[in-house]
CSV table of C-alpha atoms (C1' of nucleotides) in Angstrom, one decimal:
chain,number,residue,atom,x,y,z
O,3,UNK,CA,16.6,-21.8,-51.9
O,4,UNK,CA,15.2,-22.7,-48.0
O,5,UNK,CA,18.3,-23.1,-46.4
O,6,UNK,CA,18.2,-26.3,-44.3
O,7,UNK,CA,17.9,-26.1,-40.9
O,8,UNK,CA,21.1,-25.4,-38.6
O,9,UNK,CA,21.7,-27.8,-35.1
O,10,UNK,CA,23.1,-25.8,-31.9
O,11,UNK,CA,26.5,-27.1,-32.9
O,12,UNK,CA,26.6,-26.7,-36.7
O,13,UNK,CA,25.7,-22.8,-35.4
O,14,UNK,CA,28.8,-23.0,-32.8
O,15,UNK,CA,31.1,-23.5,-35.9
O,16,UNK,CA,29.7,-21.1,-38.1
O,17,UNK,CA,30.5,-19.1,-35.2
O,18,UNK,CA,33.9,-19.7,-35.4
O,19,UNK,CA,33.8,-19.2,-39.2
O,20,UNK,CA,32.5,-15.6,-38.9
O,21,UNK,CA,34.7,-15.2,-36.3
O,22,UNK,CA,38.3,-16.5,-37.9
O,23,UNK,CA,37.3,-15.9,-41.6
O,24,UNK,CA,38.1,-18.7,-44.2
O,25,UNK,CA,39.5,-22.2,-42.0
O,26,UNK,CA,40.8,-25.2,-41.7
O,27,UNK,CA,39.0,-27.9,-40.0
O,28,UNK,CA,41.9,-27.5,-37.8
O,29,UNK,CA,41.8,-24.4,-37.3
O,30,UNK,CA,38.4,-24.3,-36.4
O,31,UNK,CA,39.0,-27.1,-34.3
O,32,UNK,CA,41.5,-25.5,-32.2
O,33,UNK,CA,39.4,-22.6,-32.0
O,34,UNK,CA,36.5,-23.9,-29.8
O,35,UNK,CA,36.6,-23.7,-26.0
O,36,UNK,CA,38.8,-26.1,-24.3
O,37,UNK,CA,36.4,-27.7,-22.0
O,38,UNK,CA,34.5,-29.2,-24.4
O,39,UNK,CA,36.2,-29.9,-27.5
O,40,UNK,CA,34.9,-32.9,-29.7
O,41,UNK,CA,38.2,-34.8,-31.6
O,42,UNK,CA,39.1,-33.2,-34.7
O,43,UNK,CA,37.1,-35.8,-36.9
O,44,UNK,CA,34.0,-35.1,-35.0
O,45,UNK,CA,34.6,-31.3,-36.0
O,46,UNK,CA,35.3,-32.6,-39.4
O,47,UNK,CA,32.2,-34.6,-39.8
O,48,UNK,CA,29.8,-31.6,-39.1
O,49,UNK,CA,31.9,-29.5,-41.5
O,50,UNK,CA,31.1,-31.2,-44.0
O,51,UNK,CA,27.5,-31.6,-43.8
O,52,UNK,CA,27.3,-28.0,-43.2
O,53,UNK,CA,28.9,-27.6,-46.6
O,54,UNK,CA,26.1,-30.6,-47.7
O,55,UNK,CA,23.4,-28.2,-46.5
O,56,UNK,CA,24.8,-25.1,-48.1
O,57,UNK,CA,26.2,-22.8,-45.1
O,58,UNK,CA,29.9,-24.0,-46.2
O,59,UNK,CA,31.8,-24.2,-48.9
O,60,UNK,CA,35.2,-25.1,-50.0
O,61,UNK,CA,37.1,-22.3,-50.9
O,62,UNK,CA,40.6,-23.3,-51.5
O,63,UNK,CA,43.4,-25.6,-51.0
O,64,UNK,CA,46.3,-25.1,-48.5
O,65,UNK,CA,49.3,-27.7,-48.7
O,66,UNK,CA,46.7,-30.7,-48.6
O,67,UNK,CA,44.1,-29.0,-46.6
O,68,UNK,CA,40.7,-27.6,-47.7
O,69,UNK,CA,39.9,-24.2,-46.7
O,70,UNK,CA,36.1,-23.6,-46.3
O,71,UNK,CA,34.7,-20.4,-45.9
O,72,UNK,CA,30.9,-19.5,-44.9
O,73,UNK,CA,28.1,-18.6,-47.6
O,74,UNK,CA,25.6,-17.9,-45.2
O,75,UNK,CA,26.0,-14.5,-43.1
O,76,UNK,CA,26.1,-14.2,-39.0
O,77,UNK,CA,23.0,-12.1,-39.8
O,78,UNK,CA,21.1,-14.0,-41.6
O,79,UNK,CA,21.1,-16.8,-39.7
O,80,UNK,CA,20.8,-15.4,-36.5
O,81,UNK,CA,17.5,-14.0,-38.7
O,82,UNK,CA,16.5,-16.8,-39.4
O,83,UNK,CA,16.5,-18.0,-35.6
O,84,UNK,CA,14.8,-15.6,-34.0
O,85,UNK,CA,11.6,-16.0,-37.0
O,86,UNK,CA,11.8,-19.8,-36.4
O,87,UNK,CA,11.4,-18.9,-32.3
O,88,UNK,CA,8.9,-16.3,-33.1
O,89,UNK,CA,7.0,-18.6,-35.4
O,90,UNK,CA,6.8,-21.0,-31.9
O,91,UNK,CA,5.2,-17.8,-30.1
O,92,UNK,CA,2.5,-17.4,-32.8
O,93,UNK,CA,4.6,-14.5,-34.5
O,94,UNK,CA,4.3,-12.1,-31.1
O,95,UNK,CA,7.5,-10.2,-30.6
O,96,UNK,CA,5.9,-8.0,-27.6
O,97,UNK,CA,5.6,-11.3,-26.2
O,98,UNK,CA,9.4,-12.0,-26.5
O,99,UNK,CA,10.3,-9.3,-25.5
O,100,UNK,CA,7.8,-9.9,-22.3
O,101,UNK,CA,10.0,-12.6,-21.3
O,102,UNK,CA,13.3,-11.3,-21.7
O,103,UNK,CA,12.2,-8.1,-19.3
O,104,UNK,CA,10.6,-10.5,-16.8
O,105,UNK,CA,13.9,-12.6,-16.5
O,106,UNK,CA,15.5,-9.4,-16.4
O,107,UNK,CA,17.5,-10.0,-19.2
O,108,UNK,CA,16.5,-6.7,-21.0
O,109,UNK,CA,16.7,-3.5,-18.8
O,110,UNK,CA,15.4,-0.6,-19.2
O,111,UNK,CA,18.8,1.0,-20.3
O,112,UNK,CA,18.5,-1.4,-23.0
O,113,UNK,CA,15.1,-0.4,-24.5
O,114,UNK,CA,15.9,2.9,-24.2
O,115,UNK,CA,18.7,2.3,-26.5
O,116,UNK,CA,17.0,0.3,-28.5
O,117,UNK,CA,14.6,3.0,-29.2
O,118,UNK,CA,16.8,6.0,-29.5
O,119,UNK,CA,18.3,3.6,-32.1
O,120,UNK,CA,15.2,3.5,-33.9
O,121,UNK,CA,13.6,6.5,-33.9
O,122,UNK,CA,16.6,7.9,-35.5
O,123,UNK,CA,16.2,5.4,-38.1
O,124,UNK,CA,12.8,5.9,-39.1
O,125,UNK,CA,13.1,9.8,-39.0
O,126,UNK,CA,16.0,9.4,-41.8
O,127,UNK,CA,13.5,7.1,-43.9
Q,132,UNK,CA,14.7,-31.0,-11.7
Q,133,UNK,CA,16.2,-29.6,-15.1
Q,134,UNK,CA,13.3,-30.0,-17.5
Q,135,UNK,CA,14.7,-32.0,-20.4
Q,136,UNK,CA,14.5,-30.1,-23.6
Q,137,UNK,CA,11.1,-29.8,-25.5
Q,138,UNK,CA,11.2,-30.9,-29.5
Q,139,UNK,CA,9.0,-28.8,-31.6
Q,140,UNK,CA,6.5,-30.8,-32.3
Q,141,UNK,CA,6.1,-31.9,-28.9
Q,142,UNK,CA,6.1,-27.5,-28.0
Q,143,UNK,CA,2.8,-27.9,-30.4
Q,144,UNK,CA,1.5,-30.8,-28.0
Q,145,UNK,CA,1.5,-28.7,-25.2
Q,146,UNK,CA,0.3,-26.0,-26.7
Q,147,UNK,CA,-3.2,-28.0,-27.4
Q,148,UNK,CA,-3.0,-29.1,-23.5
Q,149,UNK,CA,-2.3,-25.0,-22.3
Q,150,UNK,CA,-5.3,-24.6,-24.4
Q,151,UNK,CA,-7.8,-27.2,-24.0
Q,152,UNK,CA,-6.9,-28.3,-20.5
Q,153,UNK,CA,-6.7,-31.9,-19.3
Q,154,UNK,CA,-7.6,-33.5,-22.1
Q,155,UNK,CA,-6.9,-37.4,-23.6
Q,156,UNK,CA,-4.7,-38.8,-26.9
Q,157,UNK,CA,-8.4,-38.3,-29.1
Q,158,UNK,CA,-9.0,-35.1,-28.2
Q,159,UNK,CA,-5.2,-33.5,-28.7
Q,160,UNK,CA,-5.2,-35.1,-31.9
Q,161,UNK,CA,-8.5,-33.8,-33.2
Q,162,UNK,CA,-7.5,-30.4,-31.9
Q,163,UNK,CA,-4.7,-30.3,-34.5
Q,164,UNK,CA,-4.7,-28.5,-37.8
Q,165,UNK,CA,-6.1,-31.0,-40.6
Q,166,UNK,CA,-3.1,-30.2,-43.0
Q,167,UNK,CA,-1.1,-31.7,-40.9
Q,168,UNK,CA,-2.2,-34.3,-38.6
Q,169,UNK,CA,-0.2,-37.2,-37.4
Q,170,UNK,CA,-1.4,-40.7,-37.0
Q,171,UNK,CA,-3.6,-41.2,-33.6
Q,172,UNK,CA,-0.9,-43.6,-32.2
Q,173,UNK,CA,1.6,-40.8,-33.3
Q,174,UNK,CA,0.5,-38.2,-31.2
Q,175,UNK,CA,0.1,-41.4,-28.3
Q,176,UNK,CA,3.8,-41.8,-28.8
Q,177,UNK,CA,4.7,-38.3,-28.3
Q,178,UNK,CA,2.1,-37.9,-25.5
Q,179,UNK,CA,3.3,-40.6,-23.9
Q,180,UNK,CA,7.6,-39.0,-23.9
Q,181,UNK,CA,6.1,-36.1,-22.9
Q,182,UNK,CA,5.3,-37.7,-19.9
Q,183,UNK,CA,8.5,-39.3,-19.2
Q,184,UNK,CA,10.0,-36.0,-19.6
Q,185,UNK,CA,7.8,-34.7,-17.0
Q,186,UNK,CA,6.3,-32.6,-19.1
Q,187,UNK,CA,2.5,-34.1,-18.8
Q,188,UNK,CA,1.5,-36.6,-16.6
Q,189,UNK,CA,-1.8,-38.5,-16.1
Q,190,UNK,CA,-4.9,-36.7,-14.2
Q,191,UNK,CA,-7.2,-39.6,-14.1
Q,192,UNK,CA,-9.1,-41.8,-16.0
Q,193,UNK,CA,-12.5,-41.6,-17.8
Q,194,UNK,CA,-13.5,-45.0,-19.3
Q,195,UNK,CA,-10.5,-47.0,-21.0
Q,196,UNK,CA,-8.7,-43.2,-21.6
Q,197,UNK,CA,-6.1,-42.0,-20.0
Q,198,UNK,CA,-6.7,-38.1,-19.2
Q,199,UNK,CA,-3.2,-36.0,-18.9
Q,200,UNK,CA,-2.7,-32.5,-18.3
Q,201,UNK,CA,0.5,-30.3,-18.4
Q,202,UNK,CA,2.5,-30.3,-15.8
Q,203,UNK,CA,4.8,-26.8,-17.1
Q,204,UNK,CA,3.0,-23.8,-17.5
Q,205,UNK,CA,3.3,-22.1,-21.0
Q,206,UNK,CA,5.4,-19.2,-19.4
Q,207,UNK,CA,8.2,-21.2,-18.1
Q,208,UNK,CA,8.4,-23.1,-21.5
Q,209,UNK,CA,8.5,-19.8,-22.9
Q,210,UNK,CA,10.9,-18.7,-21.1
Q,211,UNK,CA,13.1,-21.6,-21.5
Q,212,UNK,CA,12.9,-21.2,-25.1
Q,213,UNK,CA,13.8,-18.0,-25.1
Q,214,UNK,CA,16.9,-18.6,-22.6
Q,215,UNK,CA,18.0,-21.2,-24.6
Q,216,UNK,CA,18.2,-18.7,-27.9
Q,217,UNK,CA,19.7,-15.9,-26.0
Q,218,UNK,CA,22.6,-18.5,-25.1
Q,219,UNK,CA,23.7,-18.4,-28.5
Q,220,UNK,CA,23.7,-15.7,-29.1
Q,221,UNK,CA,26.0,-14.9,-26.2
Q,222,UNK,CA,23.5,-13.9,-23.9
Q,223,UNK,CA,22.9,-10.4,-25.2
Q,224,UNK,CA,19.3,-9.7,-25.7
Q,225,UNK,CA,19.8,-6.3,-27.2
Q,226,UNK,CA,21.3,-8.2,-30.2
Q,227,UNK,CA,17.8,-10.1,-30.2
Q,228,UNK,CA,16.2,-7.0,-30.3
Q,229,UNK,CA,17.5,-5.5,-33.1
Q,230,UNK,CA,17.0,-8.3,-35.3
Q,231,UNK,CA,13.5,-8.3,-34.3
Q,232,UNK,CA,13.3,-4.7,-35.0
Q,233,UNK,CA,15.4,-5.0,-38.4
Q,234,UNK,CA,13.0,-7.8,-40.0
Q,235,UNK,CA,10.3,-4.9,-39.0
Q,236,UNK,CA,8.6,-7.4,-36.4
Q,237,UNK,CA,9.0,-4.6,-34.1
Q,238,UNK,CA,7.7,-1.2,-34.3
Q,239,UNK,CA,8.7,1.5,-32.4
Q,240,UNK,CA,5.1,1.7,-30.7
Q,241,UNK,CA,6.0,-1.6,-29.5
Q,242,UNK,CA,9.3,-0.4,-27.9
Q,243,UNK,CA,7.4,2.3,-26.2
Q,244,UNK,CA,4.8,0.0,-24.5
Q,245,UNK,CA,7.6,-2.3,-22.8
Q,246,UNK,CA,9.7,0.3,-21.8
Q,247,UNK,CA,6.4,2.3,-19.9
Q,248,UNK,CA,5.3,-0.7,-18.4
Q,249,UNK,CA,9.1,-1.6,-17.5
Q,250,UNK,CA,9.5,2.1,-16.1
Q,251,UNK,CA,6.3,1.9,-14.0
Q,252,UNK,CA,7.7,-1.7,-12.5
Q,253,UNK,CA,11.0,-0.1,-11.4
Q,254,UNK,CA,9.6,2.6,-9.9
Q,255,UNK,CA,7.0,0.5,-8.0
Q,256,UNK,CA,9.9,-2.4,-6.5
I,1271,DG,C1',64.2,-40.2,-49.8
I,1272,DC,C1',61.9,-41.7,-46.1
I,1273,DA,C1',59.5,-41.6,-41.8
I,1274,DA,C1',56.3,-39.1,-39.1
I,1275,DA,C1',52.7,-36.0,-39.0
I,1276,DT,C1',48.6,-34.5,-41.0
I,1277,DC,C1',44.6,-34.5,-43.8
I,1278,DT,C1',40.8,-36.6,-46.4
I,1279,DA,C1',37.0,-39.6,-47.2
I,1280,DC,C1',34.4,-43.0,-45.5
I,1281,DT,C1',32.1,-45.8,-42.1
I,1282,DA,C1',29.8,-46.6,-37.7
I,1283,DC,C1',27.0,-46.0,-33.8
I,1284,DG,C1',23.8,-44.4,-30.1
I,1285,DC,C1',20.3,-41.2,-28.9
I,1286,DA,C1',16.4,-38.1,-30.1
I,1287,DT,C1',12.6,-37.2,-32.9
I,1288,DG,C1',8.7,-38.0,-36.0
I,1289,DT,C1',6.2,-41.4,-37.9
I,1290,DA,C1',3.1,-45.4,-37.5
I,1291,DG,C1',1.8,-50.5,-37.1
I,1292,DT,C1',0.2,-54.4,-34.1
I,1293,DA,C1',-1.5,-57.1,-30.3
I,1294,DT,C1',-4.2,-56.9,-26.5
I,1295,DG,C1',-7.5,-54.9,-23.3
I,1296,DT,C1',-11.8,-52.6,-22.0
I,1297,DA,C1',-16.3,-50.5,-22.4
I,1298,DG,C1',-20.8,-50.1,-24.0
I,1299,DG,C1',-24.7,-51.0,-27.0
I,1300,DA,C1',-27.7,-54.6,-29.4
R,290,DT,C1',-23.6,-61.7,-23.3
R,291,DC,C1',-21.0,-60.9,-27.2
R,292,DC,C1',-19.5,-58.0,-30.8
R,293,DT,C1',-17.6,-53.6,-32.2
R,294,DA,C1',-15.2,-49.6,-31.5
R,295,DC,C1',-11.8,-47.4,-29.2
R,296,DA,C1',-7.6,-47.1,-26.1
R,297,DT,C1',-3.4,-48.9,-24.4
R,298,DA,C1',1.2,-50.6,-24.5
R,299,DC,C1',4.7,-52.0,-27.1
R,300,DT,C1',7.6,-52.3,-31.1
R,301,DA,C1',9.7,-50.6,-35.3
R,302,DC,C1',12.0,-47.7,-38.4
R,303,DA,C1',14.0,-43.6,-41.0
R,304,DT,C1',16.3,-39.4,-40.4
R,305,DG,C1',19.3,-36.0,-38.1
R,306,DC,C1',22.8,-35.0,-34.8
R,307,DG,C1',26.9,-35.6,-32.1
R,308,DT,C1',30.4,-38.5,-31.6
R,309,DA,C1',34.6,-40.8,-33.3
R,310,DG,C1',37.5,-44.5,-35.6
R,311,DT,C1',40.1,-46.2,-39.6
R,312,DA,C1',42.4,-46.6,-44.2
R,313,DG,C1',44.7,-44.4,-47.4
R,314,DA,C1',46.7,-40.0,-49.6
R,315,DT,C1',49.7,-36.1,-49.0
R,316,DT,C1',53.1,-33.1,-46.9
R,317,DT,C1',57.0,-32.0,-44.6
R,318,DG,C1',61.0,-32.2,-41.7
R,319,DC,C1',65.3,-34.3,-41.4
DNA sequence: GCAAATCTACTACGCATGTAGTATGTAGGA
DNA sequence: TCCTACATACTACATGCGTAGTAGATTTGC
């Protein structure tokens, strides 16, 4: 199953679900940054279409609260993200990575890591 | 100016206009893939918010159609795209990177190109 | 046991996006 | 010149997202 596509702020709660484990609306609620914190129906309303669109799901019931937990992973998502981008680019990572150097995002500390990191992989494999 | 965010279908639009040049409604439209091609006066729609964005404006006129061209340049949109992302993930590229290099989008030869071009740009600046 | 607090479930609404129709204007060929 | 083809400008509408209010159920503190 496709799962659905995820708004910038649907992806700020699952956030807070990877983050705190199974919630509350409350909880989660109480969880995002001060400055801009939407009332606690607001948070409520997008919890439950993520659970519509299959990234939530109801896991329990506190006192008369519902407990949701995520189905999808951090991983997976943040997966899926980065394809959906890359799809944009016409599927050219080089050229992503292009960008990031150029805005001098990604150093070259960074890459170096990166590679170590990956050399070691693909010598175990 | 902070350029108003770009939809993806209107990323596609200016996509044709990076490629074709200045061009009018017609010819964008034609120059989309047949499997999915929007009504004429769809694409004028979009053309036409892409403008009010600031995104396109109009060149000149050659008979009764309007000729636009882009006013952003594929690389900042690019890079805007890619800013945007790296936001959510809380700014960490690296993290980019590894997805990119877990979902096997990016090979190790790739790694080692960026970081000898990036190592010849430090040592010239 | 009752009132206050809290939660749920539902509804609403404005803006953005993708979609397209319609009325009107213009250009160019017969 | 007049008809036809095409373009413009405007309007409309469904869906998704971000926002929140309200009515009614449930819990809990006293």
């Amino acid at each position: 199953m496709r799962v659905k596509r995820i708004s910038r702020f649907e992806f700020q709660l699952l956030e807070r679900f990877w983050e705190l484990g199974p919630s509350s609306v409350r909880e989660v609620q109480e969880a995002l940054p001060e400055e801009h914190r939407p009332a606690y129906t607001t948070v409520q309303t997008m919890i439950y279409r993520l659970e519509e669109k299959g990234a939530l799901r109801r896991l329990k019931k506190i006192g008369n609260a519902h407990i949701f937990e995520a189905v999808l992973t951090r991983t997976a998502v943040h997966k899926r993200l980065i394809t959906d981008l890359l799809e944009m680019f016409g599927g050219s990572p080089t050229s992503v990575m292009s960008h990031l150097v150029e805005t001098g995002k990604l150093t070259l500390a960074d890459i170096r890591a990166i590679e170590r990191d990956l050399s070691r992989r693909e010598r175990k494999s």
